[in-house]
XYZ file of C-alpha atoms in Angstrom:
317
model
C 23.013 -8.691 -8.992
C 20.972 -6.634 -6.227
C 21.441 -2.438 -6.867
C 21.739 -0.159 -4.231
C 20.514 3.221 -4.242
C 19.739 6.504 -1.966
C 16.634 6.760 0.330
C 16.207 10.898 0.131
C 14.646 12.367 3.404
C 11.878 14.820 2.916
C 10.948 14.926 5.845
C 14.496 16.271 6.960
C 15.561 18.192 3.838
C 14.561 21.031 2.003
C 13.609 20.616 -1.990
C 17.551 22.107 -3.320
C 19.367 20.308 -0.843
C 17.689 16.853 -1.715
C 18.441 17.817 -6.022
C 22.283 18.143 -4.074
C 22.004 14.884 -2.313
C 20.522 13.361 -5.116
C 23.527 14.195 -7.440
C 25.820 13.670 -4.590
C 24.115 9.782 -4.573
C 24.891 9.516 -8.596
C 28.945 10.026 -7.860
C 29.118 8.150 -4.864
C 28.246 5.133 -7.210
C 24.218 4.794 -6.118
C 22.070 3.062 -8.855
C 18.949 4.819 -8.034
C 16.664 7.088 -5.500
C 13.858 7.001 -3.113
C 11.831 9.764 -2.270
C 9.490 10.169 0.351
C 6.231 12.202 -0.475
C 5.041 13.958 2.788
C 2.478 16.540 3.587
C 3.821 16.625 7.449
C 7.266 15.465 8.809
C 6.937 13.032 11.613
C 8.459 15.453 14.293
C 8.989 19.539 13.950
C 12.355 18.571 14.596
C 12.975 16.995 11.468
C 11.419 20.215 10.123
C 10.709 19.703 6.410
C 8.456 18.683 4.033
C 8.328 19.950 0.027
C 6.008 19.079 -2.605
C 7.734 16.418 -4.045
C 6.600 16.183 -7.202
C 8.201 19.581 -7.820
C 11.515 18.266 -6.739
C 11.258 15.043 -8.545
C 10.854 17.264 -12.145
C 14.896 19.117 -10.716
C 15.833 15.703 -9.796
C 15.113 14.536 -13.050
C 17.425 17.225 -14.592
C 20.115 16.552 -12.278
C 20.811 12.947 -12.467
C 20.481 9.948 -14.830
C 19.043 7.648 -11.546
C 15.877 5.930 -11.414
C 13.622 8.074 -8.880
C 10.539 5.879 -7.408
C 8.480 7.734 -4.534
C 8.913 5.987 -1.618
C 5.536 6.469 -1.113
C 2.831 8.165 -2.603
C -1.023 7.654 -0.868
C -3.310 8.247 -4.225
C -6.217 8.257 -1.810
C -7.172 10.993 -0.143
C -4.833 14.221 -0.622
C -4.372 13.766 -3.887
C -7.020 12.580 -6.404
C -5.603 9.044 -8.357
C -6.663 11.025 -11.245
C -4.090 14.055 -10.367
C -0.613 11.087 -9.065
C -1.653 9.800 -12.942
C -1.234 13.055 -14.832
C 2.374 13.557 -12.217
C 3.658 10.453 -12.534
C 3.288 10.783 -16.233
C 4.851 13.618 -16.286
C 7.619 12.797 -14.229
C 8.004 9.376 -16.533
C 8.234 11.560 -19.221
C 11.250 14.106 -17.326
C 12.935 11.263 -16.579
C 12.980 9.614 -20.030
C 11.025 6.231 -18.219
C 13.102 5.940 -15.230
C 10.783 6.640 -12.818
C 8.853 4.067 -10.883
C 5.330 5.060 -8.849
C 5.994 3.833 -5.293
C 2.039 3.643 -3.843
C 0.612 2.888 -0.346
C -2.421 3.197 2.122
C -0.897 5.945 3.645
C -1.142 7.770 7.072
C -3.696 10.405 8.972
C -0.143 12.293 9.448
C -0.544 13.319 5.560
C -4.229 12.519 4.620
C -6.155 13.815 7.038
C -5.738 17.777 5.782
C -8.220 17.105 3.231
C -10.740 14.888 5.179
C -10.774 14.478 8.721
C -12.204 11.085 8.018
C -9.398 8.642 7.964
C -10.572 5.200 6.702
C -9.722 1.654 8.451
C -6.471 -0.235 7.021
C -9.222 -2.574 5.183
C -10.877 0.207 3.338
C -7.926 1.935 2.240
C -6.777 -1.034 0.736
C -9.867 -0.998 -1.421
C -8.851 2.676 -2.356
C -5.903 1.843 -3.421
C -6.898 -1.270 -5.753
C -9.612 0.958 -7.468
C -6.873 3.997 -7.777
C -4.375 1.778 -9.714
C -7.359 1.017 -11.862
C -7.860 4.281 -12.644
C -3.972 5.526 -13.070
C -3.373 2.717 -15.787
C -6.498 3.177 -17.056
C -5.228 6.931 -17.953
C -1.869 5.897 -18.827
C -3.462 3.554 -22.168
C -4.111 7.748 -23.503
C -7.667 6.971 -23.817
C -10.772 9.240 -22.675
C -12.153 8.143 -19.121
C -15.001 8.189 -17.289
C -15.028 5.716 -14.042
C -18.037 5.443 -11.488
C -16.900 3.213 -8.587
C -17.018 2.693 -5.200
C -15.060 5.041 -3.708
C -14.166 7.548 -7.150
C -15.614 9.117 -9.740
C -13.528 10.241 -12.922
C -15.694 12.283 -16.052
C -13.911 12.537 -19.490
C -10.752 12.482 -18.165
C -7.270 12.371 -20.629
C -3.827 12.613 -20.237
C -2.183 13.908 -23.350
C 1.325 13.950 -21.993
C 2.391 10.249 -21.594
C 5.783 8.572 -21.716
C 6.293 5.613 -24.189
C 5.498 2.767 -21.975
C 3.685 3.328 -18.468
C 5.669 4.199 -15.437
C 5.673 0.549 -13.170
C 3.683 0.462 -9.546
C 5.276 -0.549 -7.038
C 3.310 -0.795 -3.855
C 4.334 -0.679 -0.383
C 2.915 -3.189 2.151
C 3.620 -4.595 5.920
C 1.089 -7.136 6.470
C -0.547 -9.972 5.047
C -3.654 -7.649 2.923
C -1.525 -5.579 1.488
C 1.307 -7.674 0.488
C -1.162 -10.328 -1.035
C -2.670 -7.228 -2.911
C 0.433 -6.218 -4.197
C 1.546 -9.215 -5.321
C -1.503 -9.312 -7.499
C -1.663 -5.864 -8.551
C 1.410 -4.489 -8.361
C 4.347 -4.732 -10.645
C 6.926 -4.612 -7.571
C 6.931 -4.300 -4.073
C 8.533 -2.347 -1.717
C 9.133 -1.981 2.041
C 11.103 -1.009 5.180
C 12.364 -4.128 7.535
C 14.581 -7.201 6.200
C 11.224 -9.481 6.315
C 12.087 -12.609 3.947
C 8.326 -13.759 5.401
C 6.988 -10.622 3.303
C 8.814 -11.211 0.246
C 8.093 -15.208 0.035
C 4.220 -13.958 0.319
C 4.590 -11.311 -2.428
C 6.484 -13.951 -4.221
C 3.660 -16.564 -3.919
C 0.780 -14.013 -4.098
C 1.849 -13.198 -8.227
C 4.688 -11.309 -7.618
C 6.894 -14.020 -8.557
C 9.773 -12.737 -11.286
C 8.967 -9.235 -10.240
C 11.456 -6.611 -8.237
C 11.763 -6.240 -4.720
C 12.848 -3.072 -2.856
C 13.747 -2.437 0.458
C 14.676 0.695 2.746
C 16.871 1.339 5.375
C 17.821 3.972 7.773
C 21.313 4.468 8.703
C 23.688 7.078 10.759
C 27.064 7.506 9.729
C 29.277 9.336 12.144
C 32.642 10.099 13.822
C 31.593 7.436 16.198
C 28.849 5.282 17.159
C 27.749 7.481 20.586
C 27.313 10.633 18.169
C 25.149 8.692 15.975
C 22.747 7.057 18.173
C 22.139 10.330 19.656
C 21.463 12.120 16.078
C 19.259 8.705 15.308
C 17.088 9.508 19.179
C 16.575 13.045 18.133
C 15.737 12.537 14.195
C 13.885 9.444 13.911
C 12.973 8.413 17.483
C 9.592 7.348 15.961
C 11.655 4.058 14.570
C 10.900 2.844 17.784
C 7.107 3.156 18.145
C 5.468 0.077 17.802
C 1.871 -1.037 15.949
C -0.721 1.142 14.463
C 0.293 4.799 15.262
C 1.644 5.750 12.540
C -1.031 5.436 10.523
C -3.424 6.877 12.569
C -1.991 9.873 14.198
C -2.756 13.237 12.848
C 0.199 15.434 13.907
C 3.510 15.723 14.415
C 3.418 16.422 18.039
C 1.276 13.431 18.837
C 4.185 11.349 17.319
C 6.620 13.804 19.612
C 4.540 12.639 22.678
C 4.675 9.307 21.815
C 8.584 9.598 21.108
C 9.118 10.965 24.736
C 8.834 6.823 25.694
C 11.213 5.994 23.668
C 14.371 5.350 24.362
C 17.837 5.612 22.081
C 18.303 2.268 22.165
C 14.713 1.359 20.757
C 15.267 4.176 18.385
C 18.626 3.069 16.823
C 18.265 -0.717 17.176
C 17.232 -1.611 13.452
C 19.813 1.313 12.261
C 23.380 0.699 11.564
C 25.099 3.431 13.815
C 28.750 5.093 13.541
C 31.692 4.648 11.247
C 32.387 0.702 10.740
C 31.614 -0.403 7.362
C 31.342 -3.946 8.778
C 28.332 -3.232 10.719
C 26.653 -0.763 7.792
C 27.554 -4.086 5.351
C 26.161 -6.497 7.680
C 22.937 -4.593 8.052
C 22.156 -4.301 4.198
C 23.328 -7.715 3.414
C 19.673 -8.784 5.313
C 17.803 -7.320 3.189
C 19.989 -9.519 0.164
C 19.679 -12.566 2.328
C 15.975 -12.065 2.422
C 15.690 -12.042 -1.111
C 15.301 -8.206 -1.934
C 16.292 -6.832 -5.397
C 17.413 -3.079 -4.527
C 17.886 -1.811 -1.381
C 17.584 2.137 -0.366
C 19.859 3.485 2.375
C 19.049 7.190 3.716
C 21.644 8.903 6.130
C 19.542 10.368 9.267
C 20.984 13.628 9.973
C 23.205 16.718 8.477
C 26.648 14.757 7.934
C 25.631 14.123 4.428
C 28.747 14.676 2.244
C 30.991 11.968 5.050
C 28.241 9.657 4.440
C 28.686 9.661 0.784
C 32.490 9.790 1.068
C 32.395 6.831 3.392
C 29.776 4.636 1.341
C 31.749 4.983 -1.866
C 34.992 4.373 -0.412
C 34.102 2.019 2.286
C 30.034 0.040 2.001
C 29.627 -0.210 -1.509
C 33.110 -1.656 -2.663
C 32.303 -4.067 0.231
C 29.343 -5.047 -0.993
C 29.868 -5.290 -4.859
């Protein structure tokens, strides 16, 4: 049977109001969490942006739900070496509930570090050789690595849960969803694409979990929430490469400016019928996804929960 749990916003939520949300998402009936891990937000309005692995360790205390960051770039900002010794760590908070969520990443985050931001192809060799390392760390042994694009010296993590925290790794086209499905030991993404998940499926990841996320706005009606969707999350609506190669938030703002509420909203289920918020998740079930992660755009948090555990998930179960 397919779980359904809570996408939480960093990008629009400060670090004690996402532990609220997240407990919040435990009584409302939600079988697990998402967590994004940004340096930036994508606009200044959205106006956030903690360290999550800080808020992962309160989470952790808060609730008994799975938490899988939704997702981490091991490449550039952070050392593999350093996600390894957190996601340990958080494995071990958590008592093994916690799942790595990895990706390729964006400038938006990476770029503080480096003002070199590799192409899609290269990245994708990053992140191959990073999993190498973070497993390679998790067996408890000493390690030294000299590859191609990192070098590790006589490096040991002492604190390790019993069994290895599971990779899951994001991807949106063909490269990366054929490397996850050999590397990976799930895969996640955004979008109801059963194309993606038959190629994850037939690339190795046959028998292994699928996730999905999706962005929804409940409100007192459907007007109000399109609006809150155009002012949050307008970047929904830009299409191809930008948003991994943009550097700041206000080049995404300039690049918002085209876009209208419509394009914004249109893959968002928008007001208060449960119908339409049903109907929505039930394509990522149809397209053969395992779990599926719905995050509320905008401040009417406690409603959303109220109306999800009264009115979506009964529906769906």
């Amino acid at each position: 049977m397919a779980k359904f749990g809570y996408f939480l916003s960093s990008e629009e939520h400060g670090p004690k109001e996402l532990v609220r949300q997240a407990k919040l998402a435990e009584q409302a009936g939600f079988e697990g969490l998402w967590i994004s891990d940004h340096f930036h937000p994508w606009l200044d309005e959205q106006g956030q942006s903690p360290f999550v692995w800080s808020v992962i360790g309160a989470i952790a205390e808060a609730t008994s739900l799975p938490i899988t960051t939704a997702v981490t770039c091991p490449l550039v900002r952070i050392h593999p070496v350093i996600i390894a010794q957190a996601a340990a760590t958080s494995a071990v908070l958590t008592d093994g509930r916690f799942r790595l969520g990895v990706g390729t990443g964006e400038a938006l985050n990476e770029h503080i570090v480096d003002s070199r931001w590799p192409p899609a192809e290269e990245r994708l060799e990053m992140l191959e050789e990073a999993i190498e390392i973070m497993r390679e760390l998790w067996s408890g042994k000493l390690v030294t690595h000299r590859g191609e694009h990192y070098d590790v010296d006589t490096a040991r993590i002492y604190t390790l849960p019993d069994e290895p925290p599971p990779i899951y790794m994001s991807g949106f086209g063909d490269k990366s969803v054929e490397l996850a499905g050999r590397v990976a030991d799930g895969y996640m993404t955004t979008g109801p694409s059963a194309e993606m998940v038959g190629k994850f499926r037939t690339s190795g990841g046959s028998g292994k979990p699928v996730q999905g996320g999706l962005k929804v706005c409940y409100a007192a009606d459907e007007a109000t929430a399109r609006k809150t969707v155009h002012r949050l999350w307008p970047t929904q609506g830009i299409q191809g490469e930008a948003a991994q190669l943009l550097p700041l938030p206000r080049h995404f703002e300039q690049l918002a400016q085209m876009v209208t509420e419509e394009e914004a909203s249109k893959g968002s289920p928008c007001g208060p019928d449960p119908e339409v918020h049903v109907q929505a998740i039930k394509q990522y079930l149809d397209a053969g996804f395992d779990e599926v992660y719905i995050s509320q755009i905008g401040e009417e948090q406690d409603a959303f929960f109220d109306f999800y555990a009264e009115q979506v998930l009964p529906r769906l179960r």
